mmCIF file of C-alpha atoms in Angstrom:
data_model
loop_
_atom_site.group_PDB
_atom_site.id
_atom_site.type_symbol
_atom_site.label_atom_id
_atom_site.label_comp_id
_atom_site.label_asym_id
_atom_site.label_seq_id
_atom_site.Cartn_x
_atom_site.Cartn_y
_atom_site.Cartn_z
ATOM 1 C CA UNK A 1 -22.498 82.736 25.032
ATOM 2 C CA UNK A 2 -23.857 81.734 21.626
ATOM 3 C CA UNK A 3 -25.864 78.529 21.501
ATOM 4 C CA UNK A 4 -24.572 77.594 18.048
ATOM 5 C CA UNK A 5 -21.967 74.925 17.502
ATOM 6 C CA UNK A 6 -18.616 76.207 16.258
ATOM 7 C CA UNK A 7 -17.602 75.657 12.648
ATOM 8 C CA UNK A 8 -15.256 72.664 12.446
ATOM 9 C CA UNK A 9 -14.501 72.266 8.742
ATOM 10 C CA UNK A 10 -14.080 74.589 5.778
ATOM 11 C CA UNK A 11 -17.185 74.763 3.580
ATOM 12 C CA UNK A 12 -14.944 75.253 0.541
ATOM 13 C CA UNK A 13 -12.409 72.416 0.872
ATOM 14 C CA UNK A 14 -13.305 70.383 3.990
ATOM 15 C CA UNK A 15 -10.090 71.050 5.926
ATOM 16 C CA UNK A 16 -10.369 71.491 9.703
ATOM 17 C CA UNK A 17 -10.529 75.223 10.464
ATOM 18 C CA UNK A 18 -8.516 77.160 13.029
ATOM 19 C CA UNK A 19 -10.003 79.940 15.145
ATOM 20 C CA UNK A 20 -7.793 83.022 14.988
ATOM 21 C CA UNK A 21 -7.960 86.752 14.364
ATOM 22 C CA UNK A 22 -7.315 87.383 10.652
ATOM 23 C CA UNK A 23 -5.105 90.258 9.524
ATOM 24 C CA UNK A 24 -6.974 93.598 9.592
ATOM 25 C CA UNK A 25 -9.785 92.090 11.692
ATOM 26 C CA UNK A 26 -10.638 92.411 15.379
ATOM 27 C CA UNK A 27 -12.626 89.214 15.953
ATOM 28 C CA UNK A 28 -11.717 85.596 16.133
ATOM 29 C CA UNK A 29 -12.958 83.774 13.009
ATOM 30 C CA UNK A 30 -12.936 80.244 11.626
ATOM 31 C CA UNK A 31 -10.099 80.324 9.077
ATOM 32 C CA UNK A 32 -9.113 77.502 6.751
ATOM 33 C CA UNK A 33 -5.337 76.899 6.845
ATOM 34 C CA UNK A 34 -5.472 75.159 3.434
ATOM 35 C CA UNK A 35 -7.439 77.581 1.234
ATOM 36 C CA UNK A 36 -7.453 80.707 3.490
ATOM 37 C CA UNK A 37 -11.260 81.002 3.433
ATOM 38 C CA UNK A 38 -12.558 83.057 6.346
ATOM 39 C CA UNK A 39 -15.915 81.830 7.633
ATOM 40 C CA UNK A 40 -18.052 84.631 9.070
ATOM 41 C CA UNK A 41 -20.740 83.672 11.565
ATOM 42 C CA UNK A 42 -23.691 86.042 11.442
ATOM 43 C CA UNK A 43 -26.885 86.474 13.475
ATOM 44 C CA UNK A 44 -30.005 84.495 12.649
ATOM 45 C CA UNK A 45 -33.222 86.382 11.912
ATOM 46 C CA UNK A 46 -36.441 85.462 13.694
ATOM 47 C CA UNK A 47 -39.542 86.806 11.937
ATOM 48 C CA UNK A 48 -43.143 86.941 13.104
ATOM 49 C CA UNK A 49 -46.356 88.882 13.491
ATOM 50 C CA UNK A 50 -48.693 90.430 16.018
ATOM 51 C CA UNK A 51 -52.024 89.185 14.621
ATOM 52 C CA UNK A 52 -54.944 91.359 15.729
ATOM 53 C CA UNK A 53 -58.697 90.796 15.546
ATOM 54 C CA UNK A 54 -60.564 93.920 16.687
ATOM 55 C CA UNK A 55 -59.098 94.577 20.178
ATOM 56 C CA UNK A 56 -57.613 91.106 20.667
ATOM 57 C CA UNK A 57 -54.178 89.657 19.908
ATOM 58 C CA UNK A 58 -53.594 86.085 18.756
ATOM 59 C CA UNK A 59 -51.077 83.969 20.654
ATOM 60 C CA UNK A 60 -49.926 80.413 19.967
ATOM 61 C CA UNK A 61 -49.091 77.853 22.643
ATOM 62 C CA UNK A 62 -45.874 76.074 21.643
ATOM 63 C CA UNK A 63 -45.908 72.342 20.856
ATOM 64 C CA UNK A 64 -42.112 72.232 20.480
ATOM 65 C CA UNK A 65 -38.997 73.008 22.482
ATOM 66 C CA UNK A 66 -37.678 75.364 23.545
ATOM 67 C CA UNK A 67 -40.417 76.557 25.875
ATOM 68 C CA UNK A 68 -42.944 73.796 25.112
ATOM 69 C CA UNK A 69 -46.413 74.722 26.406
ATOM 70 C CA UNK A 70 -45.733 78.449 26.758
ATOM 71 C CA UNK A 71 -47.403 81.203 24.720
ATOM 72 C CA UNK A 72 -45.795 83.148 21.896
ATOM 73 C CA UNK A 73 -46.557 85.262 18.885
ATOM 74 C CA UNK A 74 -46.420 83.282 15.630
ATOM 75 C CA UNK A 75 -42.757 83.486 14.616
ATOM 76 C CA UNK A 76 -39.742 81.464 13.582
ATOM 77 C CA UNK A 77 -36.467 81.500 11.731
ATOM 78 C CA UNK A 78 -36.293 83.276 8.405
ATOM 79 C CA UNK A 79 -35.427 81.054 5.428
ATOM 80 C CA UNK A 80 -32.970 81.806 2.644
ATOM 81 C CA UNK A 81 -34.506 83.501 -0.411
ATOM 82 C CA UNK A 82 -37.287 85.251 1.514
ATOM 83 C CA UNK A 83 -37.701 88.761 2.877
ATOM 84 C CA UNK A 84 -38.455 89.440 6.529
ATOM 85 C CA UNK A 85 -42.083 90.161 5.556
ATOM 86 C CA UNK A 86 -42.384 86.939 3.553
ATOM 87 C CA UNK A 87 -40.883 84.951 6.415
ATOM 88 C CA UNK A 88 -43.222 86.548 8.955
ATOM 89 C CA UNK A 89 -46.213 85.717 6.740
ATOM 90 C CA UNK A 90 -45.032 82.118 6.229
ATOM 91 C CA UNK A 91 -44.451 81.545 9.946
ATOM 92 C CA UNK A 92 -47.868 83.011 10.795
ATOM 93 C CA UNK A 93 -49.540 80.710 8.286
ATOM 94 C CA UNK A 94 -47.589 77.666 9.540
ATOM 95 C CA UNK A 95 -48.153 78.267 13.248
ATOM 96 C CA UNK A 96 -51.607 79.879 13.416
ATOM 97 C CA UNK A 97 -53.266 78.952 10.121
ATOM 98 C CA UNK A 98 -55.129 82.253 9.862
ATOM 99 C CA UNK A 99 -56.165 84.537 7.026
ATOM 100 C CA UNK A 100 -54.557 87.936 7.542
ATOM 101 C CA UNK A 101 -53.241 91.076 5.935
ATOM 102 C CA UNK A 102 -49.631 91.879 6.746
ATOM 103 C CA UNK A 103 -49.175 95.464 7.883
ATOM 104 C CA UNK A 104 -46.082 97.467 8.806
ATOM 105 C CA UNK A 105 -42.912 96.451 10.593
ATOM 106 C CA UNK A 106 -43.405 97.003 14.314
ATOM 107 C CA UNK A 107 -40.303 95.925 16.211
ATOM 108 C CA UNK A 108 -36.661 95.041 15.618
ATOM 109 C CA UNK A 109 -35.113 93.459 18.699
ATOM 110 C CA UNK A 110 -31.425 92.584 18.921
ATOM 111 C CA UNK A 111 -30.686 89.543 21.073
ATOM 112 C CA UNK A 112 -26.895 89.615 20.760
ATOM 113 C CA UNK A 113 -26.221 87.048 23.498
ATOM 114 C CA UNK A 114 -27.788 84.315 21.320
ATOM 115 C CA UNK A 115 -26.861 85.810 17.940
ATOM 116 C CA UNK A 116 -30.396 86.687 16.809
ATOM 117 C CA UNK A 117 -32.392 89.649 15.528
ATOM 118 C CA UNK A 118 -36.199 89.443 15.924
ATOM 119 C CA UNK A 119 -38.514 91.265 13.488
ATOM 120 C CA UNK A 120 -42.248 91.543 14.241
ATOM 121 C CA UNK A 121 -44.872 92.924 11.852
ATOM 122 C CA UNK A 122 -48.395 93.990 12.690
ATOM 123 C CA UNK A 123 -51.036 91.810 11.020
ATOM 124 C CA UNK A 124 -54.794 92.329 10.702
ATOM 125 C CA UNK A 125 -56.786 89.112 10.894
ATOM 126 C CA UNK A 126 -59.487 88.835 8.217
ATOM 127 C CA UNK A 127 -61.658 86.481 10.305
ATOM 128 C CA UNK A 128 -61.367 84.381 13.449
ATOM 129 C CA UNK A 129 -60.821 81.012 11.756
ATOM 130 C CA UNK A 130 -57.648 79.306 13.005
ATOM 131 C CA UNK A 131 -55.985 76.119 11.822
ATOM 132 C CA UNK A 132 -52.800 75.788 13.916
ATOM 133 C CA UNK A 133 -49.958 73.712 12.522
ATOM 134 C CA UNK A 134 -47.994 70.934 14.260
ATOM 135 C CA UNK A 135 -45.706 73.378 16.133
ATOM 136 C CA UNK A 136 -48.741 74.866 17.931
ATOM 137 C CA UNK A 137 -50.812 73.205 20.681
ATOM 138 C CA UNK A 138 -53.500 75.874 20.386
ATOM 139 C CA UNK A 139 -54.040 79.351 18.988
ATOM 140 C CA UNK A 140 -56.233 81.785 20.876
ATOM 141 C CA UNK A 141 -57.288 85.426 20.914
ATOM 142 C CA UNK A 142 -56.579 87.456 24.067
ATOM 143 C CA UNK A 143 -57.730 90.865 25.268
ATOM 144 C CA UNK A 144 -54.858 92.838 26.798
ATOM 145 C CA UNK A 145 -55.970 92.084 30.379
ATOM 146 C CA UNK A 146 -56.065 88.339 29.553
ATOM 147 C CA UNK A 147 -52.486 88.035 28.237
ATOM 148 C CA UNK A 148 -50.686 85.306 30.247
ATOM 149 C CA UNK A 149 -47.640 87.511 30.897
ATOM 150 C CA UNK A 150 -45.972 84.942 33.185
ATOM 151 C CA UNK A 151 -46.428 82.194 30.588
ATOM 152 C CA UNK A 152 -44.860 83.956 27.586
ATOM 153 C CA UNK A 153 -42.089 81.917 25.991
ATOM 154 C CA UNK A 154 -39.612 84.662 25.091
ATOM 155 C CA UNK A 155 -38.569 88.113 26.330
ATOM 156 C CA UNK A 156 -38.844 89.468 22.783
ATOM 157 C CA UNK A 157 -42.521 88.486 22.710
ATOM 158 C CA UNK A 158 -43.167 90.151 26.078
ATOM 159 C CA UNK A 159 -41.353 93.314 24.941
ATOM 160 C CA UNK A 160 -43.174 93.415 21.601
ATOM 161 C CA UNK A 161 -46.589 92.959 23.220
ATOM 162 C CA UNK A 162 -45.846 95.638 25.849
ATOM 163 C CA UNK A 163 -44.811 98.088 23.131
ATOM 164 C CA UNK A 164 -47.834 97.166 21.008
ATOM 165 C CA UNK A 165 -50.357 97.807 23.784
ATOM 166 C CA UNK A 166 -48.629 101.078 24.736
ATOM 167 C CA UNK A 167 -48.718 102.281 21.115
ATOM 168 C CA UNK A 168 -52.365 101.263 20.828
ATOM 169 C CA UNK A 169 -53.202 103.345 23.923
ATOM 170 C CA UNK A 170 -51.308 106.286 22.369
ATOM 171 C CA UNK A 171 -53.248 105.864 19.105
ATOM 172 C CA UNK A 172 -50.132 105.633 16.939
ATOM 173 C CA UNK A 173 -47.906 102.721 15.935
ATOM 174 C CA UNK A 174 -44.213 103.352 15.331
ATOM 175 C CA UNK A 175 -41.263 101.066 14.597
ATOM 176 C CA UNK A 176 -39.433 100.108 17.778
ATOM 177 C CA UNK A 177 -35.765 99.099 17.967
ATOM 178 C CA UNK A 178 -34.296 97.723 21.179
ATOM 179 C CA UNK A 179 -31.579 95.509 22.597
ATOM 180 C CA UNK A 180 -32.672 92.567 24.733
ATOM 181 C CA UNK A 181 -30.092 91.447 27.298
#
């Protein structure tokens, strides 16, 4: 049930590909009948942060689809030639426009049904100045009891925030790995 469009042409020679199971493989792949190139389709990485100021968490209200108008943590697709941490920092800057210190990796969430892996890092805000970018309608700090749980854009954001607040109550942050159906 992947949302991505199938590969139609070989990236090496331009010939129309065929979907078949290559020898010694167990999955159907896009294979070029002309040059025998096998095209592997891999998950996309989504990278973001949980920006914190004192006992509040920053959320961004989306100005773009999908989920226009709903709240999310600052996050987006990782670019080539950047690490997950660099991508998380870039997305946070682009969407929230805050000054922050990136802390440790907090959650790794597999969303296999859409071919994505979401990585969230903790981030300590250095002040409360915000300059949201064009993908954000507004950025705002929330206490835990103020989080608009029914207006969160993505299940990975809801899961990450739930885990974050639970860890904060326990007084210890750990790295969480989970599968999101």
